PDB file of C-alpha atoms in Angstrom:
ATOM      1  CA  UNK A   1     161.697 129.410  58.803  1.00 48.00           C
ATOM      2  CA  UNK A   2     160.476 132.725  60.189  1.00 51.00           C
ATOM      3  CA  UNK A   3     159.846 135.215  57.895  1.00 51.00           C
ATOM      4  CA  UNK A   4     161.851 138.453  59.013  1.00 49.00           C
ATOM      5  CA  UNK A   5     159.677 140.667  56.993  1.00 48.00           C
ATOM      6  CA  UNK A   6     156.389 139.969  59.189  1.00 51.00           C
ATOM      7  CA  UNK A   7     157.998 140.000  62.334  1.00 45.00           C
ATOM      8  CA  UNK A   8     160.651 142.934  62.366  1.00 44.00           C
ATOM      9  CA  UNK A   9     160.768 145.778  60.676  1.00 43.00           C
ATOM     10  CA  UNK A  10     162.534 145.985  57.191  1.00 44.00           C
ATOM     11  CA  UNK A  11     165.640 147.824  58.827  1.00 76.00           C
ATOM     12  CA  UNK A  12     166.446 144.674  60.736  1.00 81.00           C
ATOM     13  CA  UNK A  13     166.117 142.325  57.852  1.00 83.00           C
ATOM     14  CA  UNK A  14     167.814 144.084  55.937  1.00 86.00           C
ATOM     15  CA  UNK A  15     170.761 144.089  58.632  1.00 86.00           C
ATOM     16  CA  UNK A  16     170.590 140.456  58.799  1.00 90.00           C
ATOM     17  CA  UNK A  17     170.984 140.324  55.341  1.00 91.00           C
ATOM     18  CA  UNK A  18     174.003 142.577  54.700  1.00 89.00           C
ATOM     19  CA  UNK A  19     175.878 141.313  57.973  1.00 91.00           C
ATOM     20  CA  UNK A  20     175.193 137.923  58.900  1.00 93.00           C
ATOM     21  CA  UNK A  21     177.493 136.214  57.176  1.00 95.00           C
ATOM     22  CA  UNK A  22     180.443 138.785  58.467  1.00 93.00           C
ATOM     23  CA  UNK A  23     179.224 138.264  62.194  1.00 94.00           C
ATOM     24  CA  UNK A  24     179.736 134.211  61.279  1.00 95.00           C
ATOM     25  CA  UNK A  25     183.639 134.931  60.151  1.00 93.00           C
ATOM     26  CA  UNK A  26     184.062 137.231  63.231  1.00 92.00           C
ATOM     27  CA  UNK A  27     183.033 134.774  65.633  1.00 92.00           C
ATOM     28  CA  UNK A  28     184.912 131.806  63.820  1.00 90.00           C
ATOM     29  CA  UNK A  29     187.585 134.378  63.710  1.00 89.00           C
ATOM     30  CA  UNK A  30     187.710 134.611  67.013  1.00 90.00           C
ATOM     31  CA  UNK A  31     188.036 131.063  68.015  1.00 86.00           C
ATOM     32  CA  UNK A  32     184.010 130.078  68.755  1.00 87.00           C
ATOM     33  CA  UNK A  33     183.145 126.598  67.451  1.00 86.00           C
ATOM     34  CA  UNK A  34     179.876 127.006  66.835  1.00 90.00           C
ATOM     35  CA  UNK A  35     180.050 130.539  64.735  1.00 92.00           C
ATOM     36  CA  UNK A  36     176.750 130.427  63.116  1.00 95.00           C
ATOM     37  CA  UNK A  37     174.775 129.529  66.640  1.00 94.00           C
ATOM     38  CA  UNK A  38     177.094 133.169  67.895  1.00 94.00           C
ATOM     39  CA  UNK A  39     175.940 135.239  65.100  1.00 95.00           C
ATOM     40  CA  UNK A  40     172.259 134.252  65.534  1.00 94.00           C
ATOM     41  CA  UNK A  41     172.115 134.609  69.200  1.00 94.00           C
ATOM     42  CA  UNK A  42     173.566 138.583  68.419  1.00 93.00           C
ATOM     43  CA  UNK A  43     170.573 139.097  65.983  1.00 92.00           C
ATOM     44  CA  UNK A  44     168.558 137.037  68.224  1.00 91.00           C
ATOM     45  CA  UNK A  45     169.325 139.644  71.060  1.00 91.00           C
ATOM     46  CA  UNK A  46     169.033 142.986  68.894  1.00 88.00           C
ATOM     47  CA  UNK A  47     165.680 142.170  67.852  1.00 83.00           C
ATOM     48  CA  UNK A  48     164.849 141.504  71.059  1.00 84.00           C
ATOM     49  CA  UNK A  49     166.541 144.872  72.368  1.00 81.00           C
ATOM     50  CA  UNK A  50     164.791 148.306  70.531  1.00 73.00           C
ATOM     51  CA  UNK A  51     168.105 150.714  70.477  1.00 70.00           C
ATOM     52  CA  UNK A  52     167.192 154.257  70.692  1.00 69.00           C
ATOM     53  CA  UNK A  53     169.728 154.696  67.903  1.00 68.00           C
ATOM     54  CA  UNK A  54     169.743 152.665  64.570  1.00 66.00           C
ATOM     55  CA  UNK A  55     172.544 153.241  63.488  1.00 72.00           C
ATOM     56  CA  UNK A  56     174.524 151.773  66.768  1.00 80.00           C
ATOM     57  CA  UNK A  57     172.886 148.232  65.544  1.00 84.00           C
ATOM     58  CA  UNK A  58     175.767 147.158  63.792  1.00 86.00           C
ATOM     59  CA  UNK A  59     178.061 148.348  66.460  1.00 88.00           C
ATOM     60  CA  UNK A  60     175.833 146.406  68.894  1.00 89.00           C
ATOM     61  CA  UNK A  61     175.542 143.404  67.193  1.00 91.00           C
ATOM     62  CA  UNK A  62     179.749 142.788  66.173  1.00 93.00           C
ATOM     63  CA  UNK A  63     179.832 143.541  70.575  1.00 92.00           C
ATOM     64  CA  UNK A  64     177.551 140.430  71.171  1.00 93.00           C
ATOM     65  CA  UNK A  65     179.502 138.899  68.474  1.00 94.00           C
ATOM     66  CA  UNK A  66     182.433 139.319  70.588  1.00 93.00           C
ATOM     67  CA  UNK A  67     181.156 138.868  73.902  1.00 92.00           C
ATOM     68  CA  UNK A  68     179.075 135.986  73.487  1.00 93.00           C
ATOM     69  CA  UNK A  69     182.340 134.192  71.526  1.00 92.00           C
ATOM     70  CA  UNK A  70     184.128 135.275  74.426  1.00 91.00           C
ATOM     71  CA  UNK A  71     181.901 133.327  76.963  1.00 89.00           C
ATOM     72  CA  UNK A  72     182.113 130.432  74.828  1.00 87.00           C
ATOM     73  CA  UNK A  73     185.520 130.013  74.478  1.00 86.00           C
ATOM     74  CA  UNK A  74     185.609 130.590  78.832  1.00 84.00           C
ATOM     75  CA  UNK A  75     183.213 128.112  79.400  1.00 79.00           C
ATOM     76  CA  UNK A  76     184.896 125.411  76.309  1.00 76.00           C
ATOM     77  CA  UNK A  77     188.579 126.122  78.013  1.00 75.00           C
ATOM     78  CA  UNK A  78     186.975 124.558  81.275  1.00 73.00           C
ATOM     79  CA  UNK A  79     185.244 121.130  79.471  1.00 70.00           C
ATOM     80  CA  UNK A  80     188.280 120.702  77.541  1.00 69.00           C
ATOM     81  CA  UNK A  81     191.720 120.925  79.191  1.00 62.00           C
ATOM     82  CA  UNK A  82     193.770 120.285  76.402  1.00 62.00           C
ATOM     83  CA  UNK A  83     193.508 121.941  72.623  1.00 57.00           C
ATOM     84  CA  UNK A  84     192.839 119.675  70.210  1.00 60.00           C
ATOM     85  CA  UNK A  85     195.121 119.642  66.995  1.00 63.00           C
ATOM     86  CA  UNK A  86     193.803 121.480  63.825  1.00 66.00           C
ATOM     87  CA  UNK A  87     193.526 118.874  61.034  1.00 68.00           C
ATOM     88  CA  UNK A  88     195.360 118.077  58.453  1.00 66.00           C
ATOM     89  CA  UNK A  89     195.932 120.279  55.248  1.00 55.00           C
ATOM     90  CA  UNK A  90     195.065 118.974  51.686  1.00 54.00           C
ATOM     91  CA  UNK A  91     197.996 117.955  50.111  1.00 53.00           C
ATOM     92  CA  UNK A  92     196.861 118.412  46.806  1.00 61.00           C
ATOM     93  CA  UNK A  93     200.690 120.059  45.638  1.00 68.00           C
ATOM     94  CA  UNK A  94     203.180 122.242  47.268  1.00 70.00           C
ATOM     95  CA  UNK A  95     201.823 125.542  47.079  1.00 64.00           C
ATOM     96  CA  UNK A  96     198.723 124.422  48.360  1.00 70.00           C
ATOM     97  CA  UNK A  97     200.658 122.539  51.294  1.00 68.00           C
ATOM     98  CA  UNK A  98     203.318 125.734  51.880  1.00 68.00           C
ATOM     99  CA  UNK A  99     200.380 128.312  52.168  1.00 69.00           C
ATOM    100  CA  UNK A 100     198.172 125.771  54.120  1.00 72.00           C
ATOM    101  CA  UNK A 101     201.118 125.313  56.385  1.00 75.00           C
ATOM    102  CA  UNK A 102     201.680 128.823  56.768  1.00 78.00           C
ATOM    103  CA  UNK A 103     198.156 129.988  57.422  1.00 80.00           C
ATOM    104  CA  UNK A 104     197.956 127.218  59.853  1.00 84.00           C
ATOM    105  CA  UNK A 105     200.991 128.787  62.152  1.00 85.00           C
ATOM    106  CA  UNK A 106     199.480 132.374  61.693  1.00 82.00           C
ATOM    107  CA  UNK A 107     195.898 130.613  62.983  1.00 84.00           C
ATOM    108  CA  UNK A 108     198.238 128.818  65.712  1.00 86.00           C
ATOM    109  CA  UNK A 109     199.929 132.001  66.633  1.00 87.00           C
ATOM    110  CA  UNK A 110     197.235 134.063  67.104  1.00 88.00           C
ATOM    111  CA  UNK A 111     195.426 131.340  68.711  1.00 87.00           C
ATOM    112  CA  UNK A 112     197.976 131.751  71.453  1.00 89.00           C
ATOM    113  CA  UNK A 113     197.580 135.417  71.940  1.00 91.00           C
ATOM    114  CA  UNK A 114     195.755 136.933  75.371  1.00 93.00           C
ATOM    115  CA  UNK A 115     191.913 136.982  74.133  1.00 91.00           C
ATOM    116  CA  UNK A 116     192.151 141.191  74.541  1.00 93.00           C
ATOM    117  CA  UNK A 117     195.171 141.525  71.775  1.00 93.00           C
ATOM    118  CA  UNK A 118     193.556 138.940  69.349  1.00 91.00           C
ATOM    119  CA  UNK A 119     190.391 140.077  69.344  1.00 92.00           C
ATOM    120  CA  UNK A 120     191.797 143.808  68.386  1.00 93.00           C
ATOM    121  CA  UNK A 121     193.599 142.003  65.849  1.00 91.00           C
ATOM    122  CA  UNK A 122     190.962 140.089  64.148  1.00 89.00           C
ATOM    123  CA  UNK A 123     189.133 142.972  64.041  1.00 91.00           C
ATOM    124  CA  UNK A 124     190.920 145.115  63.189  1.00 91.00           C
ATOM    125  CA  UNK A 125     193.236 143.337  60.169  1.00 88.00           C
ATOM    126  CA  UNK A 126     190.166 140.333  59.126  1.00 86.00           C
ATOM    127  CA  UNK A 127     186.956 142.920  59.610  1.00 88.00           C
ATOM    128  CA  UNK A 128     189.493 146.210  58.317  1.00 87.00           C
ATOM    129  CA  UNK A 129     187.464 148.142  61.566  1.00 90.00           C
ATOM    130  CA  UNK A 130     188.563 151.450  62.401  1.00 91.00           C
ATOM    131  CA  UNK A 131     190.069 151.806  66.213  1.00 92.00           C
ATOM    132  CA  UNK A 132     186.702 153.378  67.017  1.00 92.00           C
ATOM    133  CA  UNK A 133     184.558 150.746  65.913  1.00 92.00           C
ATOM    134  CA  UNK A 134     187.021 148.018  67.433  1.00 92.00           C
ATOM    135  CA  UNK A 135     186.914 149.807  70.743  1.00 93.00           C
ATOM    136  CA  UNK A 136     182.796 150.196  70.713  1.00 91.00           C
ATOM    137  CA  UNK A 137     183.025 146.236  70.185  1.00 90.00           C
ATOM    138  CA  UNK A 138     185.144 145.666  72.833  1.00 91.00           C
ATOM    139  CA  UNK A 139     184.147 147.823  75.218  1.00 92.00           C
ATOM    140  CA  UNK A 140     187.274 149.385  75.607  1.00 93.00           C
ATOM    141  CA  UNK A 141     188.755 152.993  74.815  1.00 94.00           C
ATOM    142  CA  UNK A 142     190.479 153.797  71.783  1.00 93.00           C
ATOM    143  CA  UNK A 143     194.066 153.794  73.634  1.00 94.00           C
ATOM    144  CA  UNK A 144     193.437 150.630  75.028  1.00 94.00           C
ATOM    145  CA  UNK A 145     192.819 149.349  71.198  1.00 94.00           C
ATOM    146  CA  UNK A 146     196.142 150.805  70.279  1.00 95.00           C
ATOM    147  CA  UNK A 147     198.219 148.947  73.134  1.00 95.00           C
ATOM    148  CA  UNK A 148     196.780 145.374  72.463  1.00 94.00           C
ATOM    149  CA  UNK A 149     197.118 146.529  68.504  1.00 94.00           C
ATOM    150  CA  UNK A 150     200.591 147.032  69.027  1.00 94.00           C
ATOM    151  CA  UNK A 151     201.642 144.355  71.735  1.00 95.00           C
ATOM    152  CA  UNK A 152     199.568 141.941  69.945  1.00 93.00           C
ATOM    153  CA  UNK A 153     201.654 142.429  66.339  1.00 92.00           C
ATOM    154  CA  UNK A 154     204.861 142.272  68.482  1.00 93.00           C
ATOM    155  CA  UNK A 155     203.933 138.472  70.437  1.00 92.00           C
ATOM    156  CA  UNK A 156     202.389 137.659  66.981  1.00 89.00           C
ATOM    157  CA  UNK A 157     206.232 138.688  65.191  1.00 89.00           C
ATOM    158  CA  UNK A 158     208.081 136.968  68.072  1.00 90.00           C
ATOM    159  CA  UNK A 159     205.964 133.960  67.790  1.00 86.00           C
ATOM    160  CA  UNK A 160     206.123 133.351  64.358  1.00 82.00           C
ATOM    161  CA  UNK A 161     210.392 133.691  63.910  1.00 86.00           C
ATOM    162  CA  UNK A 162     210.241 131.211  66.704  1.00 81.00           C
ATOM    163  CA  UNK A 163     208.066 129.210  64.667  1.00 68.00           C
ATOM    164  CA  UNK A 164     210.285 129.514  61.461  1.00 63.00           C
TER     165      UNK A 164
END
């Protein structure tokens, strides 16, 4: 195990400490299937990149969250042709079953959504990021956030009375 103190400056470790484990639930947010492999190639790459501003590390970081998951999911959609089916909820009583079932439709639903509109709306209703901060992670402007906000919780409504 590499010791982050030696080799980086405290300002990084301490980044990797407060956000790690948020950059592994945005990329398995996301869809990637190897989440914790994501978030440590996006450290990874900011320690190996010195940003003339520190406080755009975060910022820089969540975007290789989101490209690199994005590259993933590209190159996984090409060695697999088919999606496989989620597995099967615990069935430990009927609440538990009900909410697993519904949670599994949402996941299913937005699953289906073009990658631009569910990535705006992971990150914007799992990670609570403001439109600026989703836009800086997607590359995108802040209008362009708003569309695939909005189109994205209109195919997400259609999709799930169709699933009801």
């Amino acid at each position: 195990m590499i010791d982050l103190q030696t080799v980086a400056p405290p300002s990084f470790a301490e980044l990797f400490a407060a956000h790690y484990r948020s950059m592994v639930r945005l990329a398995g947010l996301l869809g990637a299937d190897d989440p914790e492999d994501i978030a440590q190639e996006a450290f990874a790459r900011l320690h190996d990149r010195r940003l003339r501003d520190d406080g755009a590390a975060l910022a820089y970081v969540r975007s290789i969250v989101c490209n690199l998951t994005r590259n993933r999911l590209r190159h996984l959609r090409l060695v697999r042709r088919r999606a496989l089916d989620p597995p099967e909820a615990a069935r430990s009583s009927e609440h538990a079953v009900l909410v697993a079932e519904e949670h599994r439709e949402l996941l299913a639903a937005v699953g289906r959504l073009p990658r631009r509109q569910r990535e705006a709306l992971v990150l914007r209703y799992w990670l609570d990021l403001s439109e600026r901060e989703i836009a800086e992670a997607m590359g995108v402007s802040p209008g362009s956030v708003k569309t695939h906000t909005s189109r994205g919780l209109s195919a997400l409504g259609r999709a799930l009375k169709e699933d009801s």
